[in-house]
């Protein structure tokens, strides 16, 4: 089989790095660790959540991880919502998310709006907020979103009995930028084929920042990136695959790609590079800086400007010397599904093979995906 | 050199034995609930037909959805790659392969060397598969193998609106109750299945010539309906069910010989005697 033995040498190297083992240990029980930080915990789902305002309020943001659960909240939401939304509500109604004092949703898609409605009715989370996000990044939109963020700040201050000062937000932006820079460096090391770590492990590191107490985690991450900088491992000649799409569930198809003998070279995912790709440019008005940042970052398919994202994907293909692209969406993620023919055409025109996959988190899905991924890698190996 | 390919499908399993690039023998058995037994039985049958012992086979490659359950295979290759290789070997000019098997269907576009360029696959629902036809044959009380001929004899196709096996079955029952001729209903079913494959193929840059593989390719009615929709000739191998196993055997053929190419000794006791 084209399996385990093909796995990149980098993946083996990193296992011996103590800092990495420590992070892996923390990821086994992120909620326990968060609780120990003795801060109120605020759940979030969408990459457009203004995390810096939450951090500035002294609240610990924690992303609800996309994963299959036994309860997909079928009694509350119709099954034509994406599995991320249904599994999140499933966890909440089952009581798995009772540690959260709040939840911030962004109306980035119809599914999240309906989740907001259902959550307030059926889940026990005390504070549930909905942040209204424009679909364009014009000056008017930036001004409007700034107002929205100011209102959201007010809601947090009232709900949690805190005062958030400009300095707090600036500090949160610096902290957030520190993470963004570290992750960018990790990706740049991969670009230069210098990284002693596999793609799925990098995605795990990104996940760490989303679910663990940020300041503590970034300390570990900084140490790890330092250790990796020196641990160059010769590049492999495995086919280099990029994954683009909405979000990967845990453990996800990155792992399948690696087991089938591929290297996940980079990604354009909500649980990957879209979370951190650009730093937030500081401004005298920190909320304006946030508004500008979130509206002009590498967009998710829900924004109006599809071409900007597609250009970015094509740039990544070149920069990371990608042999093939896997376009991955969750079932019923209409915004991404809509973009796929456009993306496929662009890739076809450049002679880059692509594979479309979707998942609905049902048991057995992984077997279906495995055959397709193995066939895709067999195909890439014949052409590389 | 003698090599073998095994294709463990959801409904049937096939084995092909090749010697120096020529097919020596093949076998087709039902997979049933025990994949490993199916693998062994079909290999056994193919060996018997070729008057060979298992030891004479230098390498076996397994494919199909049960490919990891073939203990005596040296390597697994996905059915997508195997159908491409098999179809290319049979009809070297093939640029598109349409495989309609027991429980999945796929369209594969390949280059002049038989390498996969792109593919689409349906394996989540029974629509457009052999299983669908089996259920419909049951509802109509006709023999599955007769369906092709009957649809060719039909005067008119009846539009079948649902492609879901469950709903299409009840639609067929209503049509029978309404007094429609069986032949016309069968033709309608074939046209509906073909449309589904046609839509799937539309996701690829489909080039001609086209080769069909899988058990459903034995149904002339479907091949005809597809031919009309695609406005192209379709090659159908003499035995379309073995294309995947043939591709697996070809993969075994191309395994680098220096890679310690010896079959694993997991064949199991006693069976060698029966193989001779």
XYZ file of C-alpha atoms in Angstrom:
660
model
C 0.000 0.000 0.000
C 1.130 3.531 -0.656
C 0.633 4.211 3.020
C 2.451 4.848 6.204
C 5.974 4.221 4.957
C 5.649 7.096 2.524
C 4.873 9.584 5.271
C 7.185 12.532 5.235
C 10.328 12.418 7.269
C 9.322 15.769 8.739
C 6.377 14.208 10.496
C 8.773 11.829 12.233
C 11.234 14.546 13.210
C 8.682 16.728 14.921
C 7.444 13.918 17.154
C 10.782 14.040 18.927
C 10.483 17.762 19.673
C 9.401 18.121 23.293
C 7.482 21.372 22.732
C 5.378 19.700 20.092
C 4.531 16.791 22.359
C 3.517 19.315 25.002
C 1.181 21.072 22.587
C -0.278 17.738 21.498
C -0.866 16.977 25.173
C -2.692 20.276 25.674
C -4.867 19.613 22.638
C -6.163 16.446 24.235
C -8.136 18.460 26.768
C -8.350 22.097 25.681
C -11.483 22.723 27.725
C -9.875 21.551 30.951
C -6.957 23.886 30.304
C -9.219 26.798 29.440
C -11.162 26.313 32.664
C -7.915 26.464 34.633
C -7.257 29.915 33.208
C -10.210 31.165 35.304
C -11.585 33.458 32.659
C -15.078 33.472 31.224
C -15.118 31.400 28.018
C -16.710 32.619 24.807
C -17.429 30.205 21.962
C -17.100 31.157 18.303
C -17.533 29.469 14.923
C -16.669 31.823 12.082
C -13.266 33.215 11.118
C -14.803 36.684 10.869
C -15.399 36.790 14.633
C -13.587 39.868 16.020
C -11.595 37.841 18.539
C -9.474 40.840 19.556
C -12.473 42.559 21.183
C -13.243 39.390 23.135
C -9.619 39.134 24.274
C -9.651 42.813 25.224
C -12.620 42.114 27.504
C -10.530 39.570 29.424
C -12.611 36.731 28.006
C -11.069 33.558 26.556
C -12.284 32.838 23.025
C -12.701 29.150 22.174
C -13.630 27.845 18.776
C -16.225 25.108 18.640
C -14.357 22.419 16.740
C -15.986 21.005 13.630
C -16.374 17.315 14.315
C -18.830 14.493 13.961
C -21.057 13.976 16.966
C -23.784 11.474 17.615
C -26.301 14.282 17.931
C -26.684 16.478 14.880
C -29.583 18.499 16.369
C -31.975 17.074 13.793
C -34.931 18.003 15.968
C -34.027 21.695 15.829
C -32.467 22.345 12.443
C -33.358 20.941 9.053
C -30.829 18.504 7.638
C -29.985 20.807 4.733
C -27.808 22.910 7.032
C -24.099 22.233 6.976
C -22.809 19.599 9.395
C -20.638 22.133 11.265
C -23.712 24.086 12.275
C -25.752 21.036 13.137
C -23.010 19.331 15.135
C -22.313 22.551 17.090
C -25.947 22.864 18.116
C -25.993 19.138 18.831
C -23.145 19.565 21.309
C -24.823 22.560 22.912
C -28.199 20.897 23.396
C -26.502 17.797 24.774
C -24.820 19.964 27.409
C -21.263 19.513 26.071
C -20.778 23.276 25.824
C -22.093 24.255 29.248
C -18.647 25.608 30.148
C -19.218 28.526 27.768
C -20.560 31.728 29.235
C -21.119 33.221 25.847
C -21.261 32.576 22.130
C -20.512 34.995 19.303
C -21.946 34.249 15.906
C -21.369 36.219 12.748
C -24.095 36.340 10.147
C -21.666 35.181 7.522
C -24.097 32.679 6.038
C -27.726 31.742 6.303
C -26.840 28.677 8.342
C -25.206 30.766 11.057
C -28.192 33.113 11.228
C -30.519 30.169 11.793
C -28.077 28.733 14.281
C -28.370 31.998 16.226
C -32.153 31.624 16.313
C -32.029 27.994 17.398
C -29.225 28.500 19.914
C -31.113 31.157 21.866
C -34.135 28.897 22.085
C -32.624 25.521 22.828
C -29.118 25.950 24.292
C -28.321 27.131 27.779
C -25.482 29.552 26.947
C -26.182 32.757 28.971
C -24.927 35.329 26.430
C -25.452 34.830 22.701
C -24.435 37.588 20.264
C -24.827 38.039 16.541
C -22.385 40.320 14.734
C -23.585 41.703 11.411
C -20.904 41.386 8.732
C -21.012 43.257 5.397
C -20.148 41.381 2.193
C -17.962 44.065 0.651
C -14.980 46.074 1.837
C -15.900 49.544 0.609
C -15.335 52.581 2.850
C -19.036 52.645 3.677
C -18.932 48.982 4.700
C -15.813 49.544 6.816
C -17.542 52.464 8.577
C -20.660 50.429 9.148
C -18.778 47.416 10.467
C -16.849 49.714 12.827
C -20.172 50.850 14.296
C -21.222 47.199 14.624
C -18.005 46.363 16.450
C -18.482 49.320 18.823
C -21.975 48.025 19.577
C -20.593 44.521 20.144
C -17.968 45.941 22.516
C -20.779 47.634 24.432
C -22.714 44.377 24.629
C -19.697 42.581 26.075
C -19.091 45.368 28.608
C -22.689 45.166 29.732
C -23.009 41.404 29.669
C -19.787 40.668 31.521
C -19.548 43.822 33.673
C -16.196 44.932 32.272
C -14.812 48.074 30.685
C -12.862 47.718 27.468
C -10.433 50.573 26.780
C -8.682 51.398 23.531
C -5.409 50.264 25.094
C -6.914 46.837 25.812
C -7.898 46.411 22.199
C -4.484 47.561 20.997
C -2.872 45.040 23.300
C -5.175 42.292 22.026
C -4.301 43.225 18.445
C -0.585 42.933 19.250
C -1.152 39.523 20.826
C -3.215 38.369 17.888
C -0.604 39.661 15.431
C 2.076 37.745 17.283
C 0.213 34.514 16.506
C -0.438 35.570 12.927
C 3.269 36.210 12.362
C 4.289 32.870 13.885
C 1.864 30.922 11.726
C 2.934 32.824 8.635
C 6.514 31.912 9.432
C 5.537 28.236 9.739
C 3.921 28.392 6.316
C 6.890 30.222 4.829
C 9.199 27.520 6.121
C 7.007 24.980 4.356
C 7.204 27.054 1.213
C 10.982 26.843 1.365
C 10.700 23.067 1.981
C 12.457 23.588 5.270
C 9.759 22.520 7.599
C 10.203 19.469 9.741
C 6.503 18.982 10.272
C 3.609 17.598 8.262
C 0.697 19.612 6.935
C -1.819 17.977 9.226
C 0.405 18.744 12.195
C 0.529 22.406 11.160
C -3.274 22.420 11.023
C -3.263 21.001 14.547
C -1.044 23.876 15.657
C -3.460 26.385 14.125
C -6.280 24.646 15.952
C -4.342 25.052 19.192
C -4.505 28.816 18.835
C -8.253 28.638 18.303
C -9.103 26.539 21.325
C -6.441 27.142 23.998
C -5.705 30.225 26.163
C -3.954 32.436 23.651
C -1.149 34.081 25.623
C 0.066 30.821 27.131
C -0.221 28.994 23.803
C 1.685 31.599 21.824
C 4.628 31.243 24.213
C 4.834 27.549 23.378
C 4.307 28.163 19.687
C 7.111 30.725 19.581
C 9.471 28.231 21.186
C 8.421 25.536 18.723
C 8.830 27.732 15.651
C 12.334 28.582 16.873
C 13.164 24.894 17.168
C 11.736 24.143 13.743
C 13.656 26.956 12.078
C 16.847 25.000 12.748
C 15.495 21.526 12.126
C 15.640 21.480 8.345
C 14.793 18.139 6.837
C 15.559 17.373 3.178
C 12.545 17.880 0.956
C 10.603 14.814 -0.022
C 9.443 14.091 -3.535
C 5.919 13.227 -2.471
C 3.154 14.890 -4.496
C 2.350 18.285 -2.949
C -1.336 18.828 -2.354
C -3.182 21.969 -1.391
C -6.568 21.811 0.321
C -8.960 24.678 -0.294
C -12.504 25.073 0.913
C -14.589 25.725 3.968
C -13.324 23.934 7.050
C -11.776 20.607 7.942
C -13.238 18.519 10.657
C -11.091 16.654 13.079
C -8.955 14.675 12.110
C -9.958 15.463 8.576
C -8.780 14.735 5.112
C -5.305 16.233 5.607
C -4.515 13.059 7.482
C -5.960 10.904 4.682
C -3.807 12.744 2.130
C -0.695 12.023 4.152
C -1.606 8.387 4.741
C -2.144 7.975 1.003
C 1.387 9.217 0.375
C 0.910 12.915 -0.257
C 2.274 16.052 1.363
C -0.211 18.732 2.406
C 1.838 21.669 1.164
C -0.543 24.456 2.105
C -4.206 25.282 2.442
C -6.857 27.908 2.002
C -9.176 26.907 4.816
C -11.172 28.500 7.590
C -9.395 26.141 9.988
C -6.046 26.945 8.370
C -4.471 29.879 6.620
C -7.561 32.099 6.349
C -7.531 32.333 10.137
C -4.227 34.182 10.303
C -2.865 35.009 6.821
C -2.556 38.781 7.253
C -1.558 40.832 10.281
C -3.891 43.529 11.544
C -2.553 46.939 10.623
C -2.566 49.129 13.709
C -4.381 52.465 13.562
C -5.045 55.331 15.983
C -8.571 53.977 16.104
C -8.122 50.270 16.953
C -11.735 49.378 16.177
C -11.410 50.958 12.756
C -8.254 48.876 12.303
C -10.227 45.733 13.141
C -13.089 46.668 10.848
C -10.704 47.294 7.975
C -8.807 44.083 8.648
C -11.754 41.733 8.779
C -13.391 43.168 5.684
C -10.257 43.152 3.578
C -8.509 39.950 4.654
C -8.274 37.009 2.219
C -11.995 36.462 1.845
C -14.161 33.480 2.581
C -16.469 32.458 -0.283
C -19.301 34.293 1.511
C -17.835 37.697 0.491
C -18.840 39.276 -2.788
C -15.433 39.257 -4.389
C -14.848 35.624 -5.411
C -11.969 36.530 -7.670
C -9.850 37.814 -4.853
C -9.981 34.442 -3.113
C -9.440 32.548 -6.345
C -6.433 34.744 -7.203
C -5.049 33.986 -3.780
C -5.540 30.240 -4.273
C -3.757 30.398 -7.623
C -0.895 32.348 -6.005
C -0.562 29.692 -3.316
C -0.410 26.989 -5.997
C 2.608 28.724 -7.530
C 4.315 29.814 -4.299
C 4.046 26.425 -2.623
C 4.792 24.433 -5.812
C 1.525 22.541 -5.565
C 0.958 19.511 -7.835
C -2.740 19.066 -7.192
C -5.576 20.832 -5.406
C -8.336 19.260 -3.339
C -11.449 21.443 -3.243
C -13.207 20.436 -0.072
C -16.529 21.668 1.204
C -19.050 20.666 3.752
C -22.333 19.507 2.312
C -24.775 22.405 1.967
C -22.040 25.024 2.245
C -23.608 26.826 -0.680
C -21.210 29.748 -0.848
C -18.230 27.461 -1.414
C -20.082 25.080 -3.695
C -20.949 28.037 -5.860
C -17.290 28.952 -6.339
C -16.089 25.471 -7.203
C -16.767 25.496 -10.973
C -14.954 28.847 -11.196
C -11.978 27.499 -9.295
C -11.910 24.242 -11.229
C -11.834 26.132 -14.500
C -8.929 28.255 -13.365
C -6.987 25.193 -12.243
C -7.790 23.287 -15.460
C -6.532 26.227 -17.493
C -3.214 26.071 -15.642
C -3.022 22.277 -15.985
C -3.310 21.740 -12.233
C -5.290 18.569 -11.430
C -8.070 19.043 -8.927
C -10.395 16.855 -6.930
C -13.736 17.909 -5.538
C -14.748 16.352 -2.238
C -17.580 17.015 0.152
C -18.398 15.683 3.551
C -21.435 15.521 5.751
C -19.747 14.032 8.844
C -21.700 10.788 8.558
C -19.946 7.556 9.473
C -18.582 5.909 6.366
C -17.819 9.203 4.654
C -14.128 8.773 5.355
C -14.075 5.503 3.371
C -15.596 7.215 0.353
C -13.147 10.086 0.636
C -10.229 7.705 1.089
C -10.769 5.983 -2.279
C -10.987 9.311 -4.065
C -7.913 10.699 -2.330
C -5.886 7.550 -3.022
C -6.923 7.657 -6.685
C -6.036 11.349 -6.858
C -2.568 10.663 -5.462
C -2.047 7.726 -7.815
C -2.904 10.157 -10.573
C -0.515 12.844 -9.294
C 2.293 10.320 -8.916
C 1.907 9.353 -12.555
C 2.189 12.944 -13.658
C 4.668 14.417 -11.162
C 6.106 -13.559 -15.913
C 2.691 -14.394 -14.469
C 0.761 -11.779 -12.485
C -2.776 -11.482 -11.128
C -5.280 -8.727 -10.448
C -8.231 -8.991 -8.095
C -11.172 -6.603 -8.030
C -13.340 -6.934 -4.947
C -16.518 -5.053 -5.780
C -19.584 -4.510 -3.675
C -21.616 -7.096 -5.583
C -19.125 -9.185 -7.567
C -15.419 -9.980 -7.394
C -13.182 -10.722 -10.317
C -9.700 -12.134 -10.839
C -7.561 -11.869 -13.964
C -4.312 -13.745 -14.571
C -1.862 -12.345 -17.087
C 1.154 -14.036 -18.595
C 3.584 -11.838 -20.474
C 0.883 -9.340 -21.250
C -1.764 -11.855 -22.381
C -4.902 -12.783 -20.452
C -4.566 -16.440 -19.409
C -7.809 -16.713 -17.474
C -10.358 -14.817 -15.461
C -13.186 -15.505 -13.056
C -16.218 -13.714 -11.693
C -17.867 -14.607 -8.371
C -20.402 -12.938 -6.079
C -18.729 -11.070 -3.222
C -21.261 -11.926 -0.545
C -20.609 -11.062 3.076
C -17.106 -12.504 3.370
C -14.696 -10.448 1.302
C -11.642 -12.537 2.057
C -13.406 -15.706 1.014
C -14.602 -14.042 -2.193
C -11.047 -12.949 -2.949
C -9.775 -16.446 -2.468
C -12.576 -18.121 -4.416
C -12.213 -15.973 -7.481
C -8.423 -16.284 -7.437
C -8.789 -20.018 -7.058
C -11.147 -20.233 -10.019
C -8.872 -18.192 -12.238
C -5.884 -20.329 -11.227
C -7.791 -23.501 -12.027
C -8.786 -22.243 -15.444
C -5.169 -21.393 -16.191
C -3.928 -24.706 -14.720
C -1.670 -22.859 -12.351
C -0.677 -23.025 -8.729
C -0.697 -19.852 -6.672
C 3.103 -20.061 -6.358
C 3.466 -19.487 -10.090
C 2.033 -15.990 -9.723
C 4.797 -13.471 -9.077
C 2.609 -10.619 -7.899
C -1.025 -9.878 -7.155
C -2.552 -6.402 -6.943
C -5.962 -5.849 -5.363
C -8.467 -3.160 -6.228
C -12.123 -2.369 -5.618
C -13.888 -1.379 -2.486
C -12.708 -4.472 -0.615
C -9.105 -4.103 -1.775
C -7.598 -3.977 1.694
C -9.160 -7.334 2.482
C -7.069 -9.428 0.118
C -4.370 -10.948 2.307
C -2.369 -12.409 -0.585
C -2.120 -9.123 -2.526
C 1.201 -7.356 -2.630
C -0.255 -3.919 -3.146
C -3.574 -2.123 -3.506
C -4.435 0.310 -6.267
C -7.747 2.187 -6.405
C -10.419 1.074 -8.846
C -10.208 4.420 -10.618
C -6.609 3.870 -11.707
C -7.325 0.205 -12.497
C -10.319 0.856 -14.746
C -8.260 3.439 -16.604
C -5.401 0.986 -17.118
C -7.690 -1.895 -18.066
C -9.694 0.142 -20.568
C -6.529 1.596 -22.082
C -5.083 -1.892 -22.532
C -8.237 -3.187 -24.227
C -8.841 -0.112 -26.389
C -5.640 1.959 -26.457
C -7.341 4.983 -28.013
C -9.788 5.328 -25.081
C -9.931 8.819 -23.576
C -12.970 8.396 -21.334
C -14.012 5.396 -19.262
C -17.550 5.028 -17.971
C -17.681 2.367 -15.308
C -21.062 1.286 -14.011
C -20.676 -1.293 -11.318
C -22.841 -2.904 -8.698
C -23.001 -0.025 -6.254
C -21.079 2.820 -7.766
C -20.533 4.496 -11.064
C -17.672 6.639 -12.277
C -16.505 8.589 -15.261
C -12.738 8.762 -15.755
C -10.912 10.847 -18.271
C -7.516 9.473 -19.303
C -4.608 10.532 -21.469
C -3.091 8.703 -24.437
C -0.941 6.629 -22.057
C -3.923 5.476 -20.008
C -3.089 7.757 -17.075
C -5.967 9.290 -15.126
C -6.492 12.994 -15.793
C -9.703 13.566 -13.864
C -12.598 11.548 -12.486
C -16.018 11.788 -10.881
C -17.593 9.093 -8.829
C -20.984 8.335 -7.337
C -20.972 5.793 -4.564
C -23.344 7.247 -2.057
C -26.650 6.343 -3.591
C -27.723 3.452 -5.776
C -28.956 5.612 -8.647
C -27.185 4.717 -11.856
C -25.801 1.410 -10.626
C -26.338 -2.289 -11.156
C -28.142 -2.474 -7.857
C -30.744 -0.005 -9.130
C -31.386 -2.188 -12.163
C -31.640 -5.280 -9.973
C -34.299 -3.678 -7.800
C -36.253 -2.517 -10.867
C -36.007 -5.950 -12.495
C -37.456 -7.336 -9.284
C -40.331 -4.842 -9.302
C -41.080 -5.665 -12.943
C -40.606 -9.415 -12.481
C -38.239 -9.669 -15.424
C -34.821 -11.248 -15.590
C -32.024 -8.720 -15.131
C -30.225 -10.078 -18.194
C -33.333 -9.610 -20.327
C -33.686 -5.915 -19.605
C -31.394 -4.764 -22.389
C -33.210 -6.666 -25.114
C -36.615 -5.691 -23.800
C -35.805 -1.995 -23.833
C -34.599 -2.248 -27.426
C -37.920 -3.839 -28.368
C -39.856 -1.042 -26.610
C -42.097 1.162 -28.717
C -41.749 4.213 -26.524
C -39.770 5.343 -23.537
C -41.743 6.405 -20.501
C -40.307 9.319 -18.548
C -39.219 8.187 -15.074
C -38.868 11.238 -12.879
C -37.243 9.820 -9.767
C -33.745 8.410 -9.699
C -33.847 7.403 -6.069
C -34.097 3.600 -5.969
C -36.863 3.660 -3.389
C -38.997 6.280 -5.135
C -38.316 4.966 -8.623
C -39.521 1.560 -7.502
C -42.851 2.962 -6.365
C -43.062 5.002 -9.566
C -42.524 1.809 -11.575
C -45.212 0.032 -9.576
C -47.669 2.858 -10.346
C -46.783 2.624 -14.022
C -47.405 -1.132 -14.004
C -50.717 -0.500 -12.255
C -51.527 2.112 -14.918
C -51.159 -0.536 -17.617
C -47.901 0.612 -19.235
C -45.907 -1.997 -21.104
C -42.948 -3.432 -19.229
C -40.659 -2.863 -22.175
C -41.533 0.813 -22.313
C -40.957 1.204 -18.584
C -37.570 -0.516 -18.860
C -36.576 1.784 -21.660
C -37.619 4.747 -19.533
C -35.480 3.475 -16.671
C -32.473 3.053 -18.931
C -32.868 6.536 -20.272
C -33.123 7.961 -16.771
C -29.961 6.154 -15.634
C -28.095 7.237 -18.723
C -29.080 10.842 -18.159
C -27.671 10.630 -14.699
C -24.330 9.347 -15.992
C -24.406 11.984 -18.706
C -24.845 14.728 -16.101
C -22.002 13.315 -14.043
C -19.765 13.181 -17.114
C -20.603 16.830 -17.766
C -18.366 17.734 -14.820
C -15.349 16.529 -16.791
C -13.830 17.570 -20.072
C -15.020 14.467 -21.811
C -13.113 13.319 -24.853
C -13.759 10.472 -27.273
C -13.452 7.519 -27.799
C -15.421 6.223 -24.835
C -15.099 2.769 -23.288
C -17.622 1.294 -20.889
C -16.786 -1.119 -18.113
C -18.598 -2.765 -15.227
C -21.489 -5.196 -15.184
C -24.052 -2.636 -16.343
C -22.205 -2.377 -19.668
C -23.683 -5.806 -20.465
C -27.057 -4.122 -20.758
C -27.402 -3.116 -24.399
C -30.316 -0.835 -23.606
C -28.158 1.360 -21.382
C -25.251 1.400 -23.799
C -27.652 2.465 -26.559
C -29.231 5.170 -24.444
C -25.801 6.525 -23.509
C -24.687 6.416 -27.117
C -27.667 8.556 -28.083
C -27.069 11.040 -25.279
C -23.324 11.338 -25.794
C -23.654 11.241 -29.576
C -20.617 8.993 -29.718
C -19.692 5.377 -30.246
C -18.952 3.418 -27.082
C -16.506 0.517 -26.921
C -17.807 -2.341 -24.825
C -15.288 -5.076 -23.988
C -16.262 -8.685 -24.491
C -16.348 -9.105 -20.703
C -16.820 -5.608 -19.231
C -16.892 -6.884 -15.647
C -13.184 -7.761 -15.567
C -11.765 -4.385 -16.626
C -10.931 -3.392 -13.027
C -9.227 -6.719 -12.268
C -7.380 -6.482 -15.567
C -6.121 -3.035 -14.589
C -4.989 -4.450 -11.254
C -3.122 -7.255 -13.037
C -1.484 -4.668 -15.299
C -0.443 -2.731 -12.192
C 1.115 -5.922 -10.835
C 2.884 -6.309 -14.157
C 4.420 -2.875 -13.831
C 5.567 -3.267 -10.243
C 9.317 -2.806 -10.256
C 10.743 -6.317 -10.155
C 13.584 -5.389 -7.821
C 11.162 -4.363 -5.070
C 11.304 -7.822 -3.541
C 8.416 -8.884 -5.678
C 7.241 -12.088 -4.105
C 3.694 -12.776 -3.118
C 2.987 -12.919 0.553
C 2.547 -16.376 1.962
C -0.939 -15.675 3.324
C -2.685 -17.871 0.813
C -3.758 -20.312 3.529
C -3.327 -24.048 3.985
C -4.566 -26.694 1.617
C -5.839 -24.491 -1.110
C -2.772 -24.935 -3.292
C -3.701 -28.537 -3.927
C -7.085 -27.608 -5.220
C -5.483 -24.991 -7.402
C -3.458 -27.406 -9.460
